[in-house]
PDB file of C-alpha atoms in Angstrom:
ATOM      1  CA  MET D 665     -14.213 -16.068   4.086  1.00  0.00           C
ATOM      2  CA  LYS D 666     -13.962 -12.366   3.378  1.00  0.00           C
ATOM      3  CA  SER D 667     -12.147 -11.498   0.087  1.00  0.00           C
ATOM      4  CA  LYS D 668      -8.219 -10.269   0.043  1.00  0.00           C
ATOM      5  CA  VAL D 669      -8.086  -6.505  -0.495  1.00  0.00           C
ATOM      6  CA  ILE D 670      -5.029  -5.044  -1.414  1.00  0.00           C
ATOM      7  CA  LEU D 671      -5.178  -0.892  -0.918  1.00  0.00           C
ATOM      8  CA  LEU D 672      -3.009   0.775  -3.810  1.00  0.00           C
ATOM      9  CA  ALA D 673      -2.462   4.245  -2.368  1.00  0.00           C
ATOM     10  CA  GLU D 674      -1.303   6.134  -5.612  1.00  0.00           C
ATOM     11  CA  ASP D 675      -2.278   9.413  -7.026  1.00  0.00           C
ATOM     12  CA  ASN D 676      -0.058   8.663 -10.047  1.00  0.00           C
ATOM     13  CA  PRO D 677      -2.427   7.254 -12.533  1.00  0.00           C
ATOM     14  CA  ASP D 678       0.672   5.750 -14.929  1.00  0.00           C
ATOM     15  CA  ASP D 679       1.776   3.989 -11.501  1.00  0.00           C
ATOM     16  CA  VAL D 680      -1.761   3.152 -10.739  1.00  0.00           C
ATOM     17  CA  ALA D 681      -2.330   1.086 -14.334  1.00  0.00           C
ATOM     18  CA  LEU D 682       1.328   0.104 -13.924  1.00  0.00           C
ATOM     19  CA  THR D 683       1.225  -1.964 -10.782  1.00  0.00           C
ATOM     20  CA  LEU D 684      -2.761  -3.326 -11.882  1.00  0.00           C
ATOM     21  CA  ARG D 685      -1.028  -4.339 -15.111  1.00  0.00           C
ATOM     22  CA  ALA D 686       1.678  -6.293 -13.081  1.00  0.00           C
ATOM     23  CA  LEU D 687      -0.771  -7.651 -10.476  1.00  0.00           C
ATOM     24  CA  LYS D 688      -2.847  -9.285 -13.398  1.00  0.00           C
ATOM     25  CA  LYS D 689       0.211 -10.760 -15.282  1.00  0.00           C
ATOM     26  CA  ASN D 690       1.485 -12.341 -11.922  1.00  0.00           C
ATOM     27  CA  ASN D 691      -2.262 -13.862 -11.654  1.00  0.00           C
ATOM     28  CA  ILE D 692      -2.491 -11.383  -8.833  1.00  0.00           C
ATOM     29  CA  LEU D 693      -6.640 -11.273  -8.718  1.00  0.00           C
ATOM     30  CA  ASN D 694      -7.051 -10.013  -5.722  1.00  0.00           C
ATOM     31  CA  GLU D 695      -9.816  -6.505  -5.512  1.00  0.00           C
ATOM     32  CA  VAL D 696      -7.830  -3.657  -5.286  1.00  0.00           C
ATOM     33  CA  VAL D 697      -8.953  -0.396  -4.180  1.00  0.00           C
ATOM     34  CA  VAL D 698      -7.041   2.489  -4.987  1.00  0.00           C
ATOM     35  CA  ALA D 699      -6.935   5.679  -2.959  1.00  0.00           C
ATOM     36  CA  GLN D 700      -5.208   8.540  -5.020  1.00  0.00           C
ATOM     37  CA  ASP D 701      -4.415  10.713  -1.986  1.00  0.00           C
ATOM     38  CA  GLY D 702      -3.761  10.434   1.679  1.00  0.00           C
ATOM     39  CA  VAL D 703      -6.921  11.459   2.730  1.00  0.00           C
ATOM     40  CA  GLU D 704      -9.217   8.953   0.861  1.00  0.00           C
ATOM     41  CA  ALA D 705      -6.744   5.798   1.827  1.00  0.00           C
ATOM     42  CA  LEU D 706      -7.785   6.849   5.703  1.00  0.00           C
ATOM     43  CA  ASP D 707     -10.976   7.279   4.522  1.00  0.00           C
ATOM     44  CA  TYR D 708     -10.958   3.517   3.356  1.00  0.00           C
ATOM     45  CA  LEU D 709      -9.484   2.661   6.464  1.00  0.00           C
ATOM     46  CA  PHE D 710     -11.879   3.859   8.419  1.00  0.00           C
ATOM     47  CA  GLY D 711     -14.903   3.989   6.650  1.00  0.00           C
ATOM     48  CA  THR D 712     -15.026   7.453   6.276  1.00  0.00           C
ATOM     49  CA  GLY D 713     -15.567   9.799   3.584  1.00  0.00           C
ATOM     50  CA  LYS D 714     -16.684   8.295   0.698  1.00  0.00           C
ATOM     51  CA  PHE D 715     -16.122   5.071   2.111  1.00  0.00           C
ATOM     52  CA  ASP D 716     -18.637   6.086   4.734  1.00  0.00           C
ATOM     53  CA  GLY D 717     -20.591   2.703   6.120  1.00  0.00           C
ATOM     54  CA  ARG D 718     -18.111   0.698   4.445  1.00  0.00           C
ATOM     55  CA  ASP D 719     -17.589  -2.480   7.013  1.00  0.00           C
ATOM     56  CA  ILE D 720     -14.405  -1.950   8.248  1.00  0.00           C
ATOM     57  CA  SER D 721     -13.921  -5.438   9.696  1.00  0.00           C
ATOM     58  CA  ILE D 722     -12.957  -6.215   5.996  1.00  0.00           C
ATOM     59  CA  LYS D 723      -9.102  -5.250   6.265  1.00  0.00           C
ATOM     60  CA  PRO D 724      -7.049  -4.819   3.347  1.00  0.00           C
ATOM     61  CA  GLN D 725      -4.025  -8.046   3.324  1.00  0.00           C
ATOM     62  CA  VAL D 726      -1.389  -5.362   2.533  1.00  0.00           C
ATOM     63  CA  VAL D 727      -1.383  -1.388   1.866  1.00  0.00           C
ATOM     64  CA  LEU D 728       0.686  -0.154  -0.941  1.00  0.00           C
ATOM     65  CA  LEU D 729       1.411   3.035  -0.247  1.00  0.00           C
ATOM     66  CA  ASP D 730       3.376   5.911  -1.916  1.00  0.00           C
ATOM     67  CA  LEU D 731       4.841   8.443  -0.321  1.00  0.00           C
ATOM     68  CA  LYS D 732       4.774  11.253  -2.593  1.00  0.00           C
ATOM     69  CA  MET D 733       0.620  11.644  -2.562  1.00  0.00           C
ATOM     70  CA  PRO D 734      -1.518  14.948  -2.482  1.00  0.00           C
ATOM     71  CA  ARG D 735      -3.422  16.487   0.695  1.00  0.00           C
ATOM     72  CA  LEU D 736      -1.892  13.862   3.062  1.00  0.00           C
ATOM     73  CA  ASP D 737       1.777  11.869   2.172  1.00  0.00           C
ATOM     74  CA  GLY D 738       2.647   8.623   2.974  1.00  0.00           C
ATOM     75  CA  LEU D 739       4.247   8.887   5.669  1.00  0.00           C
ATOM     76  CA  GLU D 740       1.376  11.128   7.604  1.00  0.00           C
ATOM     77  CA  VAL D 741      -1.390   7.802   6.651  1.00  0.00           C
ATOM     78  CA  LEU D 742       1.182   5.452   8.195  1.00  0.00           C
ATOM     79  CA  ARG D 743       1.612   7.854  11.505  1.00  0.00           C
ATOM     80  CA  ARG D 744      -1.968   7.316  11.641  1.00  0.00           C
ATOM     81  CA  VAL D 745      -2.862   4.051  10.506  1.00  0.00           C
ATOM     82  CA  ARG D 746       0.072   2.854  13.339  1.00  0.00           C
ATOM     83  CA  ALA D 747      -1.231   5.025  15.977  1.00  0.00           C
ATOM     84  CA  ASP D 748      -4.823   3.516  15.450  1.00  0.00           C
ATOM     85  CA  GLU D 749      -5.763  -0.002  17.148  1.00  0.00           C
ATOM     86  CA  ARG D 750      -7.562  -0.903  14.626  1.00  0.00           C
ATOM     87  CA  THR D 751      -5.129  -0.931  12.194  1.00  0.00           C
ATOM     88  CA  ASN D 752      -2.091  -0.808  13.830  1.00  0.00           C
ATOM     89  CA  LEU D 753      -0.810  -3.770  12.394  1.00  0.00           C
ATOM     90  CA  LEU D 754      -1.812  -4.240   9.190  1.00  0.00           C
ATOM     91  CA  PRO D 755       0.935  -4.823   6.722  1.00  0.00           C
ATOM     92  CA  VAL D 756       2.252  -1.664   5.240  1.00  0.00           C
ATOM     93  CA  VAL D 757       4.660  -2.129   2.513  1.00  0.00           C
ATOM     94  CA  ILE D 758       6.273   1.791   1.162  1.00  0.00           C
ATOM     95  CA  LEU D 759       6.093   1.594  -2.764  1.00  0.00           C
ATOM     96  CA  THR D 760       8.212   5.074  -3.903  1.00  0.00           C
ATOM     97  CA  THR D 761      10.359   6.300  -6.197  1.00  0.00           C
ATOM     98  CA  SER D 762      11.807   8.384  -3.292  1.00  0.00           C
ATOM     99  CA  SER D 763      15.255   7.461  -3.337  1.00  0.00           C
ATOM    100  CA  GLU D 764      15.944   9.796  -0.184  1.00  0.00           C
ATOM    101  CA  ASP D 765      17.355   7.792   2.898  1.00  0.00           C
ATOM    102  CA  ARG D 766      15.298  10.027   5.034  1.00  0.00           C
ATOM    103  CA  ASP D 767      12.094   8.479   3.355  1.00  0.00           C
ATOM    104  CA  ARG D 768      13.436   5.263   4.052  1.00  0.00           C
ATOM    105  CA  VAL D 769      14.203   5.773   7.399  1.00  0.00           C
ATOM    106  CA  GLU D 770      11.153   7.428   8.670  1.00  0.00           C
ATOM    107  CA  SER D 771       9.123   4.741   6.941  1.00  0.00           C
ATOM    108  CA  TYR D 772      10.662   2.341   8.888  1.00  0.00           C
ATOM    109  CA  ARG D 773      10.711   4.312  11.715  1.00  0.00           C
ATOM    110  CA  LEU D 774       7.031   4.910  11.418  1.00  0.00           C
ATOM    111  CA  GLY D 775       6.282   1.063  11.447  1.00  0.00           C
ATOM    112  CA  ALA D 776       6.427   0.092   7.554  1.00  0.00           C
ATOM    113  CA  ASN D 777       7.011  -3.457   6.771  1.00  0.00           C
ATOM    114  CA  SER D 778       8.835  -3.039   3.805  1.00  0.00           C
ATOM    115  CA  TYR D 779      10.395  -0.516   1.632  1.00  0.00           C
ATOM    116  CA  ILE D 780      10.524  -0.993  -2.119  1.00  0.00           C
ATOM    117  CA  ARG D 781      11.559   1.699  -4.774  1.00  0.00           C
ATOM    118  CA  LYS D 782       9.857   1.708  -8.235  1.00  0.00           C
ATOM    119  CA  PRO D 783      11.731   0.207 -10.445  1.00  0.00           C
ATOM    120  CA  VAL D 784      11.603   2.544 -13.960  1.00  0.00           C
ATOM    121  CA  ASP D 785      11.604  -0.776 -15.976  1.00  0.00           C
ATOM    122  CA  PHE D 786       7.734  -2.679 -16.406  1.00  0.00           C
ATOM    123  CA  ASN D 787       9.599  -6.156 -16.350  1.00  0.00           C
ATOM    124  CA  GLN D 788      11.573  -5.534 -12.935  1.00  0.00           C
ATOM    125  CA  PHE D 789       8.639  -3.911 -11.563  1.00  0.00           C
ATOM    126  CA  ALA D 790       5.919  -6.908 -12.596  1.00  0.00           C
ATOM    127  CA  ASP D 791       9.242  -8.958 -10.584  1.00  0.00           C
ATOM    128  CA  ALA D 792       8.849  -7.215  -7.660  1.00  0.00           C
ATOM    129  CA  VAL D 793       4.912  -7.854  -7.544  1.00  0.00           C
ATOM    130  CA  GLN D 794       5.373 -10.946  -8.131  1.00  0.00           C
ATOM    131  CA  GLN D 795       7.566 -10.747  -5.037  1.00  0.00           C
ATOM    132  CA  LEU D 796       5.180  -9.174  -2.898  1.00  0.00           C
ATOM    133  CA  GLY D 797       2.400 -11.057  -3.936  1.00  0.00           C
ATOM    134  CA  LEU D 798       3.610 -14.371  -3.341  1.00  0.00           C
ATOM    135  CA  TYR D 799       5.046 -13.226   0.366  1.00  0.00           C
ATOM    136  CA  TRP D 800       2.323 -10.381   1.819  1.00  0.00           C
ATOM    137  CA  LEU D 801      -0.483 -12.344  -0.103  1.00  0.00           C
ATOM    138  CA  VAL D 802       0.358 -15.725   0.486  1.00  0.00           C
ATOM    139  CA  LEU D 803       2.780 -16.794   2.514  1.00  0.00           C
ATOM    140  CA  ASN D 804       2.721 -14.103   5.531  1.00  0.00           C
ATOM    141  CA  GLU D 805       0.155 -15.182   7.996  1.00  0.00           C
ATOM    142  CA  ALA D 806      -1.335 -12.028   9.361  1.00  0.00           C
ATOM    143  CA  PRO D 807      -2.160 -11.132  13.152  1.00  0.00           C
TER     144      PRO D 807
END
């Protein structure tokens, strides 16, 4: 059985630590691959760059994607993920601090499966991660 990987595309080290802590608090023990920008996220998905040679048949069970990242923002990552037949069905959850309507609308237009604003409070964030984990890692049946 292939391991169930979560790809976390997030450039803010504090948000990475918060997400990992929230996953652990909720006993979500999946391997988490952290991409620190959009280019690294695509490199992981397509087995290029620092992930050259990675077995790309092992796809993340869910991609947690921040919108505001250096080098390549989350919307462009989402656009490229949806444009490639190898990744176009991957569940992508936007996990962002952006409360801009245009970001939310554009995320859905480009094919995001969900859009979640990061709560500032850790307990609220941990609750949101618990629900994310329950749905995307346990209940959801991938294509």
